[in-house]
Amino acid sequence: GYELFTEQKNFGKATNQLARFNKWMKDITGKKDVYQAERLNGYNVIYNRLEGAIHPGKMMQALIAKTQAAGVHIRWNTNVKKIKKSGVLLSENDSSISGDQVLVASNGFTRRLIKNITIKPGRGLVMVSEPWPGMPWVGIFHYDRGYVYFRNAGDRLLLGGGRNIAMEEETKDQFGINPGIKDYLTNFARQKLTLPEGISFEYEWSGIMGFTPTKTPILQRINDHCVVAAGLSGMGIAIGMDVAQTAVGLLSDISSMNN
């Protein structure tokens, strides 16, 4: 993993903290010198030797297979419009599902079901280029405090983010493409990453994240029948499994009390 810098001032401020960051990481992982200042493709970068890549599509396929093997029935395309205090879910077609325990893990969409929760939606854009022979960006990259991220997807460039240039516009839970952000990311790819003019972006989509004021997930019991685990603040791939384990613990506690 790499943090990319285009300004010397910001790079200097970050590298001045490397000793502190490395101490924290050694305390947590037992590994020395996790972060290192380097040069890559003409830019200053901070390299994180412990960061790894994951294929989200394959991860979800594995998760679905695992849950179905455990006997979990997944109801696709069933939008929930209301959760009653008794644990009954009402869908948009007015059918209902009842259960002793309900876990709300809808992240950026949580306020549709629980109005007073402090989670704001944040829409993100992702684009994937046509094949780029000899693409120089192999690995996981972050830029501008993590607001821009990119990586290789085979021989294609996957690029996303840019939400910070239209923050209020992107605080929404409707899917869609912001033309200004798309232009910003395209220009970044051309000007900073040297994406050739003859190669365009072939795929694009949006996703909805959920942010809390402190960027700490909300894990709490709402009532005797409902637990919330949401607000992963853009870090779901990294912390989602740990949040899920804690949520299961909250559900199990009340179940054992009822038994």
mmCIF file of C-alpha atoms in Angstrom, residues 33-241:
data_model
loop_
_atom_site.group_PDB
_atom_site.id
_atom_site.type_symbol
_atom_site.label_atom_id
_atom_site.label_comp_id
_atom_site.label_asym_id
_atom_site.label_seq_id
_atom_site.Cartn_x
_atom_site.Cartn_y
_atom_site.Cartn_z
ATOM 1 C CA ASP A 33 9.343 -0.183 10.263
ATOM 2 C CA VAL A 34 5.924 -0.744 8.743
ATOM 3 C CA TYR A 35 5.904 2.704 7.093
ATOM 4 C CA GLN A 36 8.779 3.882 4.896
ATOM 5 C CA ALA A 37 9.317 7.021 2.804
ATOM 6 C CA GLU A 38 10.141 6.150 -0.819
ATOM 7 C CA ARG A 39 9.950 7.348 -4.427
ATOM 8 C CA LEU A 40 7.664 5.751 -6.996
ATOM 9 C CA ASN A 41 6.947 6.784 -10.584
ATOM 10 C CA GLY A 42 8.409 10.219 -9.937
ATOM 11 C CA TYR A 43 6.396 10.907 -6.754
ATOM 12 C CA ASN A 44 7.064 10.867 -3.049
ATOM 13 C CA VAL A 45 5.192 8.033 -1.363
ATOM 14 C CA ILE A 46 4.854 6.482 2.065
ATOM 15 C CA TYR A 47 4.919 2.714 1.701
ATOM 16 C CA ASN A 48 2.966 0.471 4.088
ATOM 17 C CA ARG A 49 4.474 -3.004 3.808
ATOM 18 C CA LEU A 50 1.632 -4.677 5.727
ATOM 19 C CA GLU A 51 -1.278 -3.422 3.626
ATOM 20 C CA GLY A 52 -2.884 -6.042 1.405
ATOM 21 C CA ALA A 53 -5.432 -6.206 -1.393
ATOM 22 C CA ILE A 54 -8.739 -8.031 -1.482
ATOM 23 C CA HIS A 55 -11.161 -8.803 -4.308
ATOM 24 C CA PRO A 56 -14.522 -7.575 -2.928
ATOM 25 C CA GLY A 57 -16.575 -9.518 -5.465
ATOM 26 C CA LYS A 58 -14.932 -12.819 -4.573
ATOM 27 C CA MET A 59 -15.222 -11.934 -0.880
ATOM 28 C CA MET A 60 -18.983 -11.478 -1.208
ATOM 29 C CA GLN A 61 -19.314 -14.710 -3.195
ATOM 30 C CA ALA A 62 -17.506 -16.578 -0.420
ATOM 31 C CA LEU A 63 -19.639 -14.901 2.254
ATOM 32 C CA ILE A 64 -22.879 -15.821 0.488
ATOM 33 C CA ALA A 65 -21.741 -19.436 0.032
ATOM 34 C CA LYS A 66 -20.734 -19.685 3.689
ATOM 35 C CA THR A 67 -23.995 -18.260 5.032
ATOM 36 C CA GLN A 68 -26.147 -20.416 2.766
ATOM 37 C CA ALA A 69 -24.188 -23.522 3.785
ATOM 38 C CA ALA A 70 -25.022 -22.615 7.399
ATOM 39 C CA GLY A 71 -28.736 -22.595 6.550
ATOM 40 C CA VAL A 72 -29.233 -18.837 6.249
ATOM 41 C CA HIS A 73 -31.962 -17.854 3.804
ATOM 42 C CA ILE A 74 -31.180 -14.639 1.913
ATOM 43 C CA ARG A 75 -34.160 -12.661 0.621
ATOM 44 C CA TRP A 76 -32.803 -10.595 -2.258
ATOM 45 C CA ASN A 77 -34.511 -7.377 -3.387
ATOM 46 C CA THR A 78 -36.680 -7.165 -0.285
ATOM 47 C CA ASN A 79 -36.651 -3.546 0.844
ATOM 48 C CA VAL A 80 -37.588 -3.023 4.485
ATOM 49 C CA LYS A 81 -39.601 0.127 5.141
ATOM 50 C CA LYS A 82 -40.167 -0.207 8.901
ATOM 51 C CA ILE A 83 -38.984 -2.126 11.955
ATOM 52 C CA LYS A 84 -41.517 -2.514 14.747
ATOM 53 C CA LYS A 85 -40.369 -2.615 18.370
ATOM 54 C CA SER A 86 -41.640 -6.190 18.554
ATOM 55 C CA GLY A 87 -39.046 -7.294 16.004
ATOM 56 C CA VAL A 88 -41.413 -7.430 13.027
ATOM 57 C CA LEU A 89 -40.071 -6.145 9.688
ATOM 58 C CA LEU A 90 -42.437 -4.604 7.173
ATOM 59 C CA SER A 91 -41.348 -4.630 3.537
ATOM 60 C CA GLU A 92 -42.390 -2.189 0.811
ATOM 61 C CA ASN A 93 -44.995 -4.644 -0.518
ATOM 62 C CA ASP A 94 -46.540 -4.769 3.002
ATOM 63 C CA SER A 95 -45.439 -8.341 3.691
ATOM 64 C CA SER A 96 -43.865 -8.967 7.096
ATOM 65 C CA ILE A 97 -41.123 -11.057 8.660
ATOM 66 C CA SER A 98 -40.949 -11.559 12.409
ATOM 67 C CA GLY A 99 -38.000 -12.572 14.540
ATOM 68 C CA ASP A 100 -36.867 -12.395 18.116
ATOM 69 C CA GLN A 101 -33.799 -10.354 17.149
ATOM 70 C CA VAL A 102 -33.196 -7.892 14.318
ATOM 71 C CA LEU A 103 -29.743 -6.666 13.341
ATOM 72 C CA VAL A 104 -29.708 -3.428 11.346
ATOM 73 C CA ALA A 105 -26.491 -3.493 9.314
ATOM 74 C CA SER A 106 -27.512 -1.172 6.498
ATOM 75 C CA ASN A 107 -24.666 1.332 6.990
ATOM 76 C CA GLY A 108 -25.385 4.472 4.924
ATOM 77 C CA PHE A 109 -29.077 3.602 4.602
ATOM 78 C CA THR A 110 -29.637 3.197 8.362
ATOM 79 C CA ARG A 111 -31.461 6.510 8.824
ATOM 80 C CA ARG A 112 -34.243 5.257 6.559
ATOM 81 C CA LEU A 113 -35.105 2.812 9.350
ATOM 82 C CA ILE A 114 -33.831 4.564 12.507
ATOM 83 C CA LYS A 115 -34.409 8.303 12.188
ATOM 84 C CA ASN A 116 -32.449 9.648 15.155
ATOM 85 C CA ILE A 117 -29.183 7.816 14.541
ATOM 86 C CA THR A 118 -26.037 9.905 13.896
ATOM 87 C CA ILE A 119 -24.995 8.257 10.627
ATOM 88 C CA LYS A 120 -24.711 10.334 7.466
ATOM 89 C CA PRO A 121 -24.670 8.675 4.051
ATOM 90 C CA GLY A 122 -21.769 9.424 1.735
ATOM 91 C CA ARG A 123 -21.824 8.505 -1.936
ATOM 92 C CA GLY A 124 -18.640 7.361 -3.623
ATOM 93 C CA LEU A 125 -17.766 6.969 -7.308
ATOM 94 C CA VAL A 126 -15.619 4.161 -8.750
ATOM 95 C CA MET A 127 -14.357 3.919 -12.325
ATOM 96 C CA VAL A 128 -12.374 1.223 -14.136
ATOM 97 C CA SER A 129 -10.345 1.943 -17.255
ATOM 98 C CA GLU A 130 -9.932 -0.029 -20.420
ATOM 99 C CA PRO A 131 -6.845 -2.281 -20.436
ATOM 100 C CA TRP A 132 -3.686 -0.194 -20.024
ATOM 101 C CA PRO A 133 -0.666 -2.115 -21.345
ATOM 102 C CA GLY A 134 2.349 -1.617 -19.088
ATOM 103 C CA MET A 135 0.348 0.246 -16.447
ATOM 104 C CA PRO A 136 2.885 1.529 -13.869
ATOM 105 C CA TRP A 137 0.525 1.592 -10.858
ATOM 106 C CA VAL A 138 0.593 -1.874 -9.321
ATOM 107 C CA GLY A 139 -0.587 -2.012 -5.716
ATOM 108 C CA ILE A 140 -3.009 -0.089 -3.511
ATOM 109 C CA PHE A 141 -2.781 3.698 -3.510
ATOM 110 C CA HIS A 142 -4.298 6.591 -1.548
ATOM 111 C CA TYR A 143 -4.047 10.300 -2.282
ATOM 112 C CA ASP A 144 -5.203 13.534 -0.616
ATOM 113 C CA ARG A 145 -5.874 12.102 2.875
ATOM 114 C CA GLY A 146 -7.496 9.027 1.403
ATOM 115 C CA TYR A 147 -10.218 10.901 -0.481
ATOM 116 C CA VAL A 148 -8.817 9.498 -3.731
ATOM 117 C CA TYR A 149 -7.861 5.840 -4.060
ATOM 118 C CA PHE A 150 -6.687 3.730 -6.937
ATOM 119 C CA ARG A 151 -5.216 0.316 -7.667
ATOM 120 C CA ASN A 152 -4.558 -2.041 -10.514
ATOM 121 C CA ALA A 153 -7.316 -4.471 -11.439
ATOM 122 C CA GLY A 154 -5.254 -6.742 -13.616
ATOM 123 C CA ASP A 155 -4.020 -4.431 -16.374
ATOM 124 C CA ARG A 156 -6.774 -1.869 -15.741
ATOM 125 C CA LEU A 157 -6.774 1.194 -13.501
ATOM 126 C CA LEU A 158 -9.467 1.223 -10.806
ATOM 127 C CA LEU A 159 -9.938 4.775 -9.518
ATOM 128 C CA GLY A 160 -12.437 6.171 -7.042
ATOM 129 C CA GLY A 161 -13.256 8.850 -4.505
ATOM 130 C CA GLY A 162 -13.122 12.610 -4.968
ATOM 131 C CA ARG A 163 -16.096 13.084 -2.647
ATOM 132 C CA ASN A 164 -14.298 15.952 -0.875
ATOM 133 C CA ILE A 165 -14.727 18.326 -3.824
ATOM 134 C CA ALA A 166 -18.529 18.145 -3.465
ATOM 135 C CA MET A 167 -19.002 16.953 0.086
ATOM 136 C CA GLU A 168 -22.517 18.279 0.723
ATOM 137 C CA GLU A 169 -23.779 17.143 -2.687
ATOM 138 C CA GLU A 170 -22.602 13.607 -1.970
ATOM 139 C CA THR A 171 -24.245 13.321 1.457
ATOM 140 C CA LYS A 172 -27.093 11.307 0.002
ATOM 141 C CA ASP A 173 -28.283 7.717 -0.145
ATOM 142 C CA GLN A 174 -29.360 7.651 -3.787
ATOM 143 C CA PHE A 175 -27.111 5.995 -6.346
ATOM 144 C CA GLY A 176 -25.848 8.144 -9.200
ATOM 145 C CA ILE A 177 -22.823 9.723 -10.871
ATOM 146 C CA ASN A 178 -21.704 13.282 -10.061
ATOM 147 C CA PRO A 179 -20.320 14.732 -13.343
ATOM 148 C CA GLY A 180 -17.991 17.137 -11.499
ATOM 149 C CA ILE A 181 -16.377 14.335 -9.510
ATOM 150 C CA LYS A 182 -16.104 12.181 -12.623
ATOM 151 C CA ASP A 183 -14.254 15.007 -14.409
ATOM 152 C CA TYR A 184 -12.010 15.559 -11.393
ATOM 153 C CA LEU A 185 -11.011 11.884 -11.232
ATOM 154 C CA THR A 186 -10.531 11.659 -14.996
ATOM 155 C CA ASN A 187 -8.238 14.716 -14.952
ATOM 156 C CA PHE A 188 -6.332 13.258 -12.004
ATOM 157 C CA ALA A 189 -5.784 10.038 -13.955
ATOM 158 C CA ARG A 190 -4.608 11.920 -17.049
ATOM 159 C CA GLN A 191 -2.458 14.564 -15.363
ATOM 160 C CA LYS A 192 -1.040 12.750 -12.332
ATOM 161 C CA LEU A 193 -1.169 9.061 -13.235
ATOM 162 C CA THR A 194 -0.330 9.502 -16.963
ATOM 163 C CA LEU A 195 -3.351 7.563 -18.205
ATOM 164 C CA PRO A 196 -2.929 7.711 -22.021
ATOM 165 C CA GLU A 197 -5.467 9.760 -23.964
ATOM 166 C CA GLY A 198 -6.397 6.747 -26.084
ATOM 167 C CA ILE A 199 -7.581 4.812 -23.024
ATOM 168 C CA SER A 200 -10.930 5.727 -21.476
ATOM 169 C CA PHE A 201 -12.891 4.545 -18.457
ATOM 170 C CA GLU A 202 -15.036 1.599 -19.457
ATOM 171 C CA TYR A 203 -17.015 0.998 -16.236
ATOM 172 C CA GLU A 204 -18.385 3.263 -13.506
ATOM 173 C CA TRP A 205 -20.700 2.880 -10.524
ATOM 174 C CA SER A 206 -21.571 4.526 -7.239
ATOM 175 C CA GLY A 207 -21.754 3.125 -3.726
ATOM 176 C CA ILE A 208 -23.223 4.442 -0.481
ATOM 177 C CA MET A 209 -21.080 4.580 2.661
ATOM 178 C CA GLY A 210 -22.168 5.514 6.177
ATOM 179 C CA PHE A 211 -20.212 7.986 8.334
ATOM 180 C CA THR A 212 -20.413 8.778 12.047
ATOM 181 C CA PRO A 213 -19.171 12.065 13.568
ATOM 182 C CA THR A 214 -16.137 10.308 15.082
ATOM 183 C CA LYS A 215 -15.753 7.695 12.287
ATOM 184 C CA THR A 216 -16.254 5.043 14.976
ATOM 185 C CA PRO A 217 -18.974 2.504 14.100
ATOM 186 C CA ILE A 218 -22.227 2.539 16.049
ATOM 187 C CA LEU A 219 -22.691 -0.784 17.845
ATOM 188 C CA GLN A 220 -25.586 -0.613 20.227
ATOM 189 C CA ARG A 221 -28.861 -2.156 21.263
ATOM 190 C CA ILE A 222 -31.902 -0.029 20.368
ATOM 191 C CA ASN A 223 -34.458 -2.109 22.258
ATOM 192 C CA ASP A 224 -35.054 -5.696 23.368
ATOM 193 C CA HIS A 225 -35.447 -6.834 19.765
ATOM 194 C CA CYS A 226 -33.080 -4.629 17.740
ATOM 195 C CA VAL A 227 -29.315 -4.084 17.477
ATOM 196 C CA VAL A 228 -27.524 -1.609 15.177
ATOM 197 C CA ALA A 229 -24.101 -2.231 13.637
ATOM 198 C CA ALA A 230 -23.490 0.553 11.110
ATOM 199 C CA GLY A 231 -21.490 3.670 10.301
ATOM 200 C CA LEU A 232 -18.247 2.024 9.193
ATOM 201 C CA SER A 233 -17.082 5.356 7.728
ATOM 202 C CA GLY A 234 -15.474 4.029 4.559
ATOM 203 C CA MET A 235 -13.498 1.324 6.370
ATOM 204 C CA GLY A 236 -15.919 -1.575 6.006
ATOM 205 C CA ILE A 237 -13.538 -3.971 4.261
ATOM 206 C CA ALA A 238 -10.934 -3.448 6.991
ATOM 207 C CA ILE A 239 -13.110 -3.518 10.104
ATOM 208 C CA GLY A 240 -16.359 -5.161 8.969
ATOM 209 C CA MET A 241 -15.559 -8.627 10.328
#
